[in-house]
Coordinates of C-alpha atoms and ligand atoms in Angstrom, one line a residue:
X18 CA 36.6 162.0 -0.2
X19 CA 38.1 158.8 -1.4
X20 CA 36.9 156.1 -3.4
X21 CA 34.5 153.6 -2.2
X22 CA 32.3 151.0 -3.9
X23 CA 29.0 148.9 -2.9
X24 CA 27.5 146.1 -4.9
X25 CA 23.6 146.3 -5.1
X26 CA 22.7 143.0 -6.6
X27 CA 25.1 140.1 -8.1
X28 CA 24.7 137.4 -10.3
X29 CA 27.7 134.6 -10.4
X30 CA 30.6 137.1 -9.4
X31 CA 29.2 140.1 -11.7
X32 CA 27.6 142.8 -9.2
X33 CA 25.6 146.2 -10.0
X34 CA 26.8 148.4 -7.5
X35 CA 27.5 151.9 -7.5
X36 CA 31.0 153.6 -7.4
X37 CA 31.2 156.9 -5.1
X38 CA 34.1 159.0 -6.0
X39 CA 34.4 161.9 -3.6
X40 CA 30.5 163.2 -3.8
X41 CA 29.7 162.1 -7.5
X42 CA 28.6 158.1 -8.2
X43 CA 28.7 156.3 -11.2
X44 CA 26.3 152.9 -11.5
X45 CA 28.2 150.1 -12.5
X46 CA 28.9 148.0 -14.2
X47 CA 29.9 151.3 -16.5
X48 CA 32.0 151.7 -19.8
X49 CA 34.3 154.8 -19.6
X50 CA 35.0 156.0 -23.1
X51 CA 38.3 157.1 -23.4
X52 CA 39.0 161.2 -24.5
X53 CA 41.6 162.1 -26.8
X54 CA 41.8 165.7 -26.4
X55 CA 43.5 166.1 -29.9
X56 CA 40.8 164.0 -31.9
X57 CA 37.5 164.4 -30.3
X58 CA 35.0 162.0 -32.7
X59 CA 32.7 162.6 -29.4
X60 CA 32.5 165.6 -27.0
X61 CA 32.3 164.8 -23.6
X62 CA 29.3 166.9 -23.7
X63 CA 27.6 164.8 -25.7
X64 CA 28.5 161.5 -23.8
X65 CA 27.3 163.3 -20.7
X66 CA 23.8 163.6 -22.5
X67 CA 24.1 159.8 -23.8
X68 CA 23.7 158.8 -19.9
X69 CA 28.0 158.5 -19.6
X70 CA 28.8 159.1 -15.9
X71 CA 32.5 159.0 -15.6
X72 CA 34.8 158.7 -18.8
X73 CA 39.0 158.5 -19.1
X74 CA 41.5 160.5 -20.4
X75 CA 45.5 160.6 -20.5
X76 CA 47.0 163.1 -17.9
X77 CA 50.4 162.4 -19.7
X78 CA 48.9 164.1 -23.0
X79 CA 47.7 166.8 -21.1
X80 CA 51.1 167.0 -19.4
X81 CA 53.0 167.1 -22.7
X82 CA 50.9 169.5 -24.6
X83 CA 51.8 172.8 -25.2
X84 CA 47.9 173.6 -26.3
X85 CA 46.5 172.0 -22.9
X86 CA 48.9 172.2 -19.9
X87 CA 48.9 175.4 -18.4
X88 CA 45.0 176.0 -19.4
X89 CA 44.2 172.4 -18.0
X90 CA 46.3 173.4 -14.7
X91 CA 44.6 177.1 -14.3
X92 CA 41.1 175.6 -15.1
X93 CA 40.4 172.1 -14.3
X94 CA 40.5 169.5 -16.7
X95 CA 36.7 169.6 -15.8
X96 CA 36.2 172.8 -17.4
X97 CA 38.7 172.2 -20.0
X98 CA 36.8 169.0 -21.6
X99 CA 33.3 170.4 -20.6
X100 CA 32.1 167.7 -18.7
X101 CA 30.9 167.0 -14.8
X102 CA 30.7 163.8 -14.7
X103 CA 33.9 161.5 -13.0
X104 CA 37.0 161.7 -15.0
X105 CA 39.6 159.4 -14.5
X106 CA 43.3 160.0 -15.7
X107 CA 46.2 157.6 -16.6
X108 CA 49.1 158.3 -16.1
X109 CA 51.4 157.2 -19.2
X110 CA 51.7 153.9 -18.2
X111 CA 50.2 153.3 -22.0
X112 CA 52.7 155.3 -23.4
X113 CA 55.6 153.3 -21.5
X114 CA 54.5 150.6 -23.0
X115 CA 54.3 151.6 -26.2
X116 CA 57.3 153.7 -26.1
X117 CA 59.7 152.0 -23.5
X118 CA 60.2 155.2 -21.6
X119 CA 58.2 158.7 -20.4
X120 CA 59.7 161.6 -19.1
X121 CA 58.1 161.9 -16.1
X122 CA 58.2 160.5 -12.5
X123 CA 55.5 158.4 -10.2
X124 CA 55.1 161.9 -7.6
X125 CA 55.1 163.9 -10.5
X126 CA 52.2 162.3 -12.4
X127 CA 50.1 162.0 -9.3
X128 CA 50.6 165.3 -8.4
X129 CA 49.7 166.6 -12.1
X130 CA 46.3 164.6 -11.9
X131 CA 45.7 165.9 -8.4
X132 CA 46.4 169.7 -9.9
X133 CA 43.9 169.5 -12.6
X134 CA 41.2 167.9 -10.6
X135 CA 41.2 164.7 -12.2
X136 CA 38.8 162.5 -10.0
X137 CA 40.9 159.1 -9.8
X138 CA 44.2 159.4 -10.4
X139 CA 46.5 156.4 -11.6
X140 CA 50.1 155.7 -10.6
X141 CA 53.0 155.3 -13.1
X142 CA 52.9 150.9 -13.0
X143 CA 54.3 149.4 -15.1
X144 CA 52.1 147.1 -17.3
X145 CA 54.5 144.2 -18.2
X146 CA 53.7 142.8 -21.4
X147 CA 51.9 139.0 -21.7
X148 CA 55.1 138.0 -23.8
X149 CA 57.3 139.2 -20.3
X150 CA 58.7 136.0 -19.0
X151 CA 58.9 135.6 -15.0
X152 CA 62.0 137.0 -13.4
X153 CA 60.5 140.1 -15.6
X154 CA 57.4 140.0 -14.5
X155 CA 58.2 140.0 -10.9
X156 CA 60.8 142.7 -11.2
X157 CA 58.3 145.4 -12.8
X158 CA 55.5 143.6 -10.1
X159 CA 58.0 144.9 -7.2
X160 CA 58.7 148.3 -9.0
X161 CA 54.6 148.7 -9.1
X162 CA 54.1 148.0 -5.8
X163 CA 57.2 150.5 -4.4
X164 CA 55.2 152.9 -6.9
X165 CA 51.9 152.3 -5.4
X166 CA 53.3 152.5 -1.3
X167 CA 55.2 156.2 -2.0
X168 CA 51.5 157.1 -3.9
X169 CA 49.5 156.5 -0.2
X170 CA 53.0 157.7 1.6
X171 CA 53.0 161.3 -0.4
X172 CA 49.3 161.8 -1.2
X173 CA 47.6 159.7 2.0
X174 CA 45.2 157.0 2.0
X175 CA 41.8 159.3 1.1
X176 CA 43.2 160.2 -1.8
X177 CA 41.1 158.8 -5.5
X178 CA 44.7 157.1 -6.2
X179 CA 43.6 153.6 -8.2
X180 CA 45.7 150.5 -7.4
X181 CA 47.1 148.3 -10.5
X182 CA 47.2 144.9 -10.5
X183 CA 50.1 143.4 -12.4
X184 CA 51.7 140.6 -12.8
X185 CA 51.9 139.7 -16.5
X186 CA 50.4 136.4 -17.3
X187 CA 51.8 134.2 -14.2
X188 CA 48.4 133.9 -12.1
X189 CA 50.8 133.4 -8.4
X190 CA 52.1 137.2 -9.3
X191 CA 48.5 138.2 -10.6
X192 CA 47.5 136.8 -7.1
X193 CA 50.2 138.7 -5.2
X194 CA 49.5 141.8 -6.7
X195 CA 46.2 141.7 -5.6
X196 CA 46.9 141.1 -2.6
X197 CA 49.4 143.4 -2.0
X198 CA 46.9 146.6 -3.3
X199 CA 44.3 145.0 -0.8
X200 CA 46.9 145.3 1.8
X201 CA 48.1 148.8 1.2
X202 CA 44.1 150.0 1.0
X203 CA 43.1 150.3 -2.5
X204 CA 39.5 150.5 -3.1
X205 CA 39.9 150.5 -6.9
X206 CA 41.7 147.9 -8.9
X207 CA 42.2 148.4 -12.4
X208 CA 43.5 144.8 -13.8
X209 CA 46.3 146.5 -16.1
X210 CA 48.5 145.0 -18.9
X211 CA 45.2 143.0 -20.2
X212 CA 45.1 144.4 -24.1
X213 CA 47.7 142.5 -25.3
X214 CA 46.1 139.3 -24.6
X215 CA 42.4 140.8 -25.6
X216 CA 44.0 142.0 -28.9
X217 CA 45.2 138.1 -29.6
X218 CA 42.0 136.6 -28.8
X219 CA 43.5 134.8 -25.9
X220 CA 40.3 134.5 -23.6
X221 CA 41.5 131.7 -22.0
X222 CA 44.4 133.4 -20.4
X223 CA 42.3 136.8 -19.8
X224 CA 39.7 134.2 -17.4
X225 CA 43.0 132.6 -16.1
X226 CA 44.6 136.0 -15.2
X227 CA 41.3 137.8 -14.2
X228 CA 40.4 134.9 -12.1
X229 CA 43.8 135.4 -10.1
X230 CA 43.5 138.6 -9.7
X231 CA 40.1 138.7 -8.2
X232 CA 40.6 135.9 -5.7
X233 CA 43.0 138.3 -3.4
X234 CA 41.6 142.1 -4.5
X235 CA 39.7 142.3 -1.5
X236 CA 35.1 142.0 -2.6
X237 CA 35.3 145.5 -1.8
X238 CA 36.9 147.0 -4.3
X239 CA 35.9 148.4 -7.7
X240 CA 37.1 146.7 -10.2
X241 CA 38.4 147.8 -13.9
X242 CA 39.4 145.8 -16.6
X243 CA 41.8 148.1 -17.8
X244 CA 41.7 148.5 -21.9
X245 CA 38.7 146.4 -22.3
X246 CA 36.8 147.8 -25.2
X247 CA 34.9 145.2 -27.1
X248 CA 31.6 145.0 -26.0
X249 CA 31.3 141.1 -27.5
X250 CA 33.5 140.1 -24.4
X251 CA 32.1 142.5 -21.6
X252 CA 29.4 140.0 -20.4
X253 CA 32.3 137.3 -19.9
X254 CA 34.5 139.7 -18.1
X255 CA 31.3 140.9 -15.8
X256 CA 30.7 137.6 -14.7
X257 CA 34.0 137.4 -13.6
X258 CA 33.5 140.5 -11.2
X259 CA 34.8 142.8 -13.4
X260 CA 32.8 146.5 -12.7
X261 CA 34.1 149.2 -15.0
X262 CA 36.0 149.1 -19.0
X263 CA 37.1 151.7 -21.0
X264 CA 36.8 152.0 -24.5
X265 CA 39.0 153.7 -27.4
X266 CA 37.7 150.8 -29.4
X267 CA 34.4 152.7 -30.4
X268 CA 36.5 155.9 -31.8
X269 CA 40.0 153.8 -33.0
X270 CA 37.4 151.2 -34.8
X271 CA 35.4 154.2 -36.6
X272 CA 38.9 155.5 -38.2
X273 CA 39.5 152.4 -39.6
X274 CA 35.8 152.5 -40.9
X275 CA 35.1 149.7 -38.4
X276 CA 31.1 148.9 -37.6
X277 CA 30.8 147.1 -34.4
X278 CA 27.8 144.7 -33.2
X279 CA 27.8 142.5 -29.9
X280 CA 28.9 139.6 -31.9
X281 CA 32.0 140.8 -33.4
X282 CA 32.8 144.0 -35.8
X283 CA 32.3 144.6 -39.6
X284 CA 34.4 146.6 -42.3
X285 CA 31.6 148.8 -43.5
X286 CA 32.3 147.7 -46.9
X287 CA 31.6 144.6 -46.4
X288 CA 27.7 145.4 -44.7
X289 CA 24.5 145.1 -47.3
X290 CA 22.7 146.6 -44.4
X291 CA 22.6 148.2 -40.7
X292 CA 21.7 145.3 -38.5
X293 CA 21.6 147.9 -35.5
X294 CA 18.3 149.8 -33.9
X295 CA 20.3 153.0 -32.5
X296 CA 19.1 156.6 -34.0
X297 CA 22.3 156.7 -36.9
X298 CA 21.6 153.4 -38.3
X299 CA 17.7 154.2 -38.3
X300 CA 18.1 157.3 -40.1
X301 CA 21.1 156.3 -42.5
X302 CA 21.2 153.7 -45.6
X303 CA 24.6 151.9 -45.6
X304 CA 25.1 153.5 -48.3
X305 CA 25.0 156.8 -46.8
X306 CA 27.1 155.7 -43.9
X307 CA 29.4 154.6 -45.8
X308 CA 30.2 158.0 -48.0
X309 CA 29.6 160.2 -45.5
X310 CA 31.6 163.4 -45.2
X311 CA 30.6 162.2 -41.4
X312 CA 31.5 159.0 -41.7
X313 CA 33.9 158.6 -38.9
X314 CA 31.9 160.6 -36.3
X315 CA 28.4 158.3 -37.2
X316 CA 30.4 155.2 -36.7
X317 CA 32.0 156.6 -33.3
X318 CA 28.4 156.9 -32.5
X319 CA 27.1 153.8 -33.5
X320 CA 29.8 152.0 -31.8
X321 CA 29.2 153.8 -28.6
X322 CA 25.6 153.3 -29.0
X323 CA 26.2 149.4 -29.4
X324 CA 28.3 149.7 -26.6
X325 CA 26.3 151.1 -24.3
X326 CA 23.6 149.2 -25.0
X327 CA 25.5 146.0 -24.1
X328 CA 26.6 147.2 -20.7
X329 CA 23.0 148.3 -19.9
X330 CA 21.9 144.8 -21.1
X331 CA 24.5 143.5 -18.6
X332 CA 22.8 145.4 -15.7
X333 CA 19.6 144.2 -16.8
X334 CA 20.7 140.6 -16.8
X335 CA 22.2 140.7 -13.2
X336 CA 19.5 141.8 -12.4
X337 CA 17.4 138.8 -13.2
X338 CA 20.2 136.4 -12.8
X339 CA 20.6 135.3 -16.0
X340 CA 24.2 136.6 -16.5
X341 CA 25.1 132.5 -17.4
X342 CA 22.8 132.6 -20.5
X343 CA 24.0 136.2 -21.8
X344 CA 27.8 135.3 -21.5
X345 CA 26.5 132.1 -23.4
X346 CA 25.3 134.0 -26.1
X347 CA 28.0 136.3 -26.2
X348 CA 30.9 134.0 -26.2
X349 CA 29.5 131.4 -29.3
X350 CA 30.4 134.7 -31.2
X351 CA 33.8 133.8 -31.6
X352 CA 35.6 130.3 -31.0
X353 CA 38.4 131.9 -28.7
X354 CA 35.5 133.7 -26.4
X355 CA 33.7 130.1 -26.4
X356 CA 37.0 128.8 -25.3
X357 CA 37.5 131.6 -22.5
X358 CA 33.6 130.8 -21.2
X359 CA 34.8 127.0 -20.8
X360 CA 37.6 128.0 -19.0
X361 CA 35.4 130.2 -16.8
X362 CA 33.7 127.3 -16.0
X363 CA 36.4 125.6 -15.0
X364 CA 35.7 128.1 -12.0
X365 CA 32.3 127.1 -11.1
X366 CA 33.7 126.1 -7.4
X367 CA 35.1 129.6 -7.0
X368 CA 32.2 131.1 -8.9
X369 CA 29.1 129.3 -6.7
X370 CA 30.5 131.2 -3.4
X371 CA 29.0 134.4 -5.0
X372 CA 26.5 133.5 -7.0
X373 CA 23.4 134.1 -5.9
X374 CA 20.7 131.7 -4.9
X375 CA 17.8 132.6 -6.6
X376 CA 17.6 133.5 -10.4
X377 CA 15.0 134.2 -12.3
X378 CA 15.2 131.0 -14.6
X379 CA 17.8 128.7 -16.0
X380 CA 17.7 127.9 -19.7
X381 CA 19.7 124.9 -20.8
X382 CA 21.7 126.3 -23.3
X383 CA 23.7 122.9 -23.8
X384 CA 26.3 120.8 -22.8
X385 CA 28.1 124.1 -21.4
X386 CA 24.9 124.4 -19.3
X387 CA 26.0 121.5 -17.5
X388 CA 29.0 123.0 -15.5
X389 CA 26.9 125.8 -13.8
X390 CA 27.2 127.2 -10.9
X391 CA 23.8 126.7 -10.0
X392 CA 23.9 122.7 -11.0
X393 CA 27.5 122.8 -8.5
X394 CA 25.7 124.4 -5.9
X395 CA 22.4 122.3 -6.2
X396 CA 24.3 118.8 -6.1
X397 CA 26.0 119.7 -3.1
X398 CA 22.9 120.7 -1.4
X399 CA 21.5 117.5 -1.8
X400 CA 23.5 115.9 1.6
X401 CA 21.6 117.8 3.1
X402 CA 18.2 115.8 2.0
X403 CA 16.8 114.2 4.8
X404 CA 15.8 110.8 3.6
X405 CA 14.7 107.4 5.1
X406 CA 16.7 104.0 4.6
X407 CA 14.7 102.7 1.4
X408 CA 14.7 105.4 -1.3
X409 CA 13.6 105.3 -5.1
X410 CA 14.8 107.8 -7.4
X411 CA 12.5 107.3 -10.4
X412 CA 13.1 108.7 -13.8
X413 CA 9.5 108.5 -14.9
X414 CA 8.2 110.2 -11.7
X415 CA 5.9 107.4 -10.6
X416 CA 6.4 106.4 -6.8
X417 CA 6.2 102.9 -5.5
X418 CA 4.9 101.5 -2.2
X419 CA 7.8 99.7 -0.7
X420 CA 10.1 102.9 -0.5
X421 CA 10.2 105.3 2.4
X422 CA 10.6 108.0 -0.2
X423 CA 10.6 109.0 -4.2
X424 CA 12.9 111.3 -5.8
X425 CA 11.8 112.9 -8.7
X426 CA 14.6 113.5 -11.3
X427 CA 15.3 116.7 -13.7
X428 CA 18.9 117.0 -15.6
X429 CA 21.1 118.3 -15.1
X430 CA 20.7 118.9 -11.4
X431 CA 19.8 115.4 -10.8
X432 CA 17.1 113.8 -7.5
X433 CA 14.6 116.1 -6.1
X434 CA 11.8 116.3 -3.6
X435 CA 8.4 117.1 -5.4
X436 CA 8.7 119.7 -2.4
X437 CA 11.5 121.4 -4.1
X438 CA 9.4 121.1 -7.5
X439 CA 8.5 124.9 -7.5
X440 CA 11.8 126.3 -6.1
X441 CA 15.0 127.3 -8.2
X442 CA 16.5 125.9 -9.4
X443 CA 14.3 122.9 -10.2
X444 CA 10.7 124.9 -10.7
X445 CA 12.0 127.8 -12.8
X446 CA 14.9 126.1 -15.4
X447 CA 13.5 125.0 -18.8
X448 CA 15.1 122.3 -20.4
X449 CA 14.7 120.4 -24.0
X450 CA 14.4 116.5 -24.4
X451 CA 16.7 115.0 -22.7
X452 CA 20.6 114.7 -24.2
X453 CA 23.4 112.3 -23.0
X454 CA 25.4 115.5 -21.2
X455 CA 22.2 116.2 -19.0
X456 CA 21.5 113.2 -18.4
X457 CA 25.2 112.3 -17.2
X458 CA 24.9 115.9 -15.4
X459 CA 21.8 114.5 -13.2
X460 CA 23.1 111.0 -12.7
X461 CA 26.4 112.5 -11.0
X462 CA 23.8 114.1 -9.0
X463 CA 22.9 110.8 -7.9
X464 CA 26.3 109.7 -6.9
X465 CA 26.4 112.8 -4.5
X466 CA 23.3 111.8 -3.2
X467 CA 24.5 108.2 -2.1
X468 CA 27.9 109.3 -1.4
X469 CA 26.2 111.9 1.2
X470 CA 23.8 109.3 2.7
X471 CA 25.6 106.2 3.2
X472 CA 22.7 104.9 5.6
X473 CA 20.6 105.3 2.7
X474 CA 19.7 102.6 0.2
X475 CA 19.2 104.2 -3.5
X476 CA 17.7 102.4 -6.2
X477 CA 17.2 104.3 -9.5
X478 CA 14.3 103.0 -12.0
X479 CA 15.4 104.9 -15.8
X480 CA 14.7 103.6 -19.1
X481 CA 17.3 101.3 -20.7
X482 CA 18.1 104.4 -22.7
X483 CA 19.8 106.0 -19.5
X484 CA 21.3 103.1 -18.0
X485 CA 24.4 102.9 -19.8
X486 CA 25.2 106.3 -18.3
X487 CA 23.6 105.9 -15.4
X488 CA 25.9 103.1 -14.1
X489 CA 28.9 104.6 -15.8
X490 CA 28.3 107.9 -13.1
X491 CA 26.9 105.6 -10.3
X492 CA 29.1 102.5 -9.8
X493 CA 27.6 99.9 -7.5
X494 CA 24.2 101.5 -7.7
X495 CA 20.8 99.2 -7.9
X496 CA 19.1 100.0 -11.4
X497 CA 15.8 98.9 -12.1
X498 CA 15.2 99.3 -16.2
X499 CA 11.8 100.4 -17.6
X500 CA 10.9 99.7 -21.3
X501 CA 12.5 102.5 -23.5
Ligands
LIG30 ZN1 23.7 151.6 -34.9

């Protein structure tokens, strides 16, 4: 029984892995839609059938609800929603936060999801609100973590109890918090409290607070970004080593006649046509979308088409290694996500330790392209070179007699053997003409060339065009100028 987790393949900190819970598995990375018993757009049925293999629902409704308790206690909230896949229960922690206060106690929760089967069960945290200021934060952090202890005290440590990482938006109690759930065994961390910040566009602090918590939950663990719904910012979130979301966005956006796409959502007024390849927009005009007795239930459908879609497209591009260039795509769709991805890569020196070494290609996708992990990892790799006491690195490629060796050069990684010529990074990335961030990318290359060989004699020969940069990255460096 228990939870446990195992990462198949990874690509920066993202990993496809598969998520065990007791004898059922779940591949992930995985969206869990999220049930509302009381308005079902979707049966759980049909998710099953769409390929969903665990989805979420609220154990505090089913608590509360005179229609649902004793049936979902005699039966099995299995039975009760028809579905046999993994289903994971909160615990009104949502509700708290909406509401200020439920009626209902840590023990008592967890016992109620342990009585009608639920497969994970989540403790009563607390998720403290971004706007919480510190002494806050840390005293609903230390009322979490008492809550979290008495869940392995009462209910030991095999039993599919998640542990939430807190914290609010201070990334020493995000850090804490994970931590602390590390130390007390938890091998599924949802990152709580993060819809707040999601909801006000604020990528930057989501990397800043995701990136805390993952540097103590231990590489082990599952992780779920609790509340993450928008399949625009999943790819961004996976390559932080997020594994699971949940959604309420695809049913909560179809009641507000919401259609979403990978780049950001329409009003479906405001659509001439159905940019989309799933079954309801092939078979459906706008038009007919649009006035559709059915018009909340196709959109639910669409939405968790698009959804799906993304999160398999995700797989797909671990798979390769070329999470960098979809979280690129994905996060020029809106200016705040573009400003979350350049705060990722703010991370690269965190981010290279996982990352893997071999990719299937690296597209240059501009100056962003620059700060990758793989350039990182490449330019430190280049003390390890081992080179003789005259060396040339030429821009053009041509060698010349009096060197003991010539370096090729290819921004933005910078020198290379022409042994290394068919390897990755250098054989398989595909770059356009040169640009001025590249080139600056390569030259600092350069610098950790000479910087790592200080035996070593480097004289570059670039074009005038290059110089300017070249000697701005490499100070006292010997430059021999071709004609432009
Ligand atoms: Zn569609």
């Amino acid at each position: 029984m228990g939870i446990s987790f195992e990462s198949l393949y990874s690509d920066i900190a993202g990993r496809c892995g598969k998520l065990t819970v007791g004898k059922k598995i779940v591949k992930t990375p995985a969206l869990l839609p999220v049930i509302n018993p009381h308005l079902q757009l979707v049966s759980p049925k049909e998710l099953r059938k769409m390929g969903v293999e665990a989805i979420i629902t609220n154990a505090y409704i089913f608590s509360q609800s005179k229609q649902y308790r004793e049936r979902t206690l005699s039966e099995g909230l299995h039975k009760v929603l028809d579905y046999d896949g993994v289903i994971m229960t909160d615990s009104g922690s949502f509700q708290l936060s909406v509401y200020g206060e439920v009626s209902i106690t840590n023990t008592e929760t967890l016992s109620f999801q342990r009585d009608i089967k639920s497969d994970i069960w989540v403790p009563l945290d607390i998720p403290t609100s971004p706007a919480a200021d510190r002494q806050t934060a840390e005293g609903e952090l230390s009322i979490t973590m008492q809550r979290l202890a008495e869940a392995k005290q009462v209910f030991g440590n095999d039993a599919p109890i998640a542990g939430p990482v807190q914290g609010g938006i201070f990334e020493d109690l995000r850090e804490r918090a994970g931590r602390e759930v590390t130390a007390l065994g938890f091998t599924f961390c949802p990152i709580g409290a993060v819809v707040p910040i999601m909801e006000q566009y604020r990528y930057r602090d989501l990397v800043s607070v995701v990136m805390a918590a993952k540097r103590t939950i231990s590489p082990a663990a599952c992780v779920h970004l609790f509340g993450a719904g928008h399949p625009a910012m999943f790819a961004l979130a996976t390559a932080m080593g997020c594994d699971l979301f949940d959604s309420a966005a695809y049913a909560l956006y179809a009641k507000e006649g919401r259609y979403m796409t990978v780049h950001g959502s329409y009003k479906i007024d405001e659509l001439a046509d159905l940019p989309c390849a799933c079954n309801i927009c092939r078979t459906h005009t706008v038009e007919e979308l649009r006035t559709s007795p059915q018009r909340d239930r196709l959109l639910a459908l669409h939405n968790l088409h698009v959804t799906l879609a993304e999160i398999a497209r995700i797989r797909q591009a671990i798979t390769d290694g070329s999470l960098w260039e979809l979280v690129d795509e994905r996060c020029r769709g809106h200016p705040q996500l573009l400003a979350g991805y350049r705060a990722l890569l703010l991370h690269n020196t965190e981010l290279e330790k996982t990352d893997r070494t071999s990719k299937r290609r690296f597209f240059y996708r501009g100056d962003e392209s620059c700060a990758r992990t793989e350039v990182l990892r490449y330019q430190q790799q280049l003390s390890r070179l081992r080179l003789g006491r005259e060396v040339l690195v030429a821009f053009d490629g041509g060698a010349r007699e009096e060197f003991d060796d010539t370096l090729l050069f290819k921004p933005p990684f910078g020198p290379y053997p022409k042994e290394l010529r068919e390897t990755f990074p250098i054989g398989q990335s595909e770059i356009p003409e040169w640009d001025d961030a590249m080139v600056r990318q390569g030259c600092r290359g350069i610098r950790a060339l000479v910087e790592s060989h200080p035996d070593t004699r480097v004289v570059v020969s670039c074009s005038k065009r290059w110089e300017t940069i070249l000697r701005q990255e490499v100070t006292d460096c010997e430059v021999r100028s071709e004609p432009v």
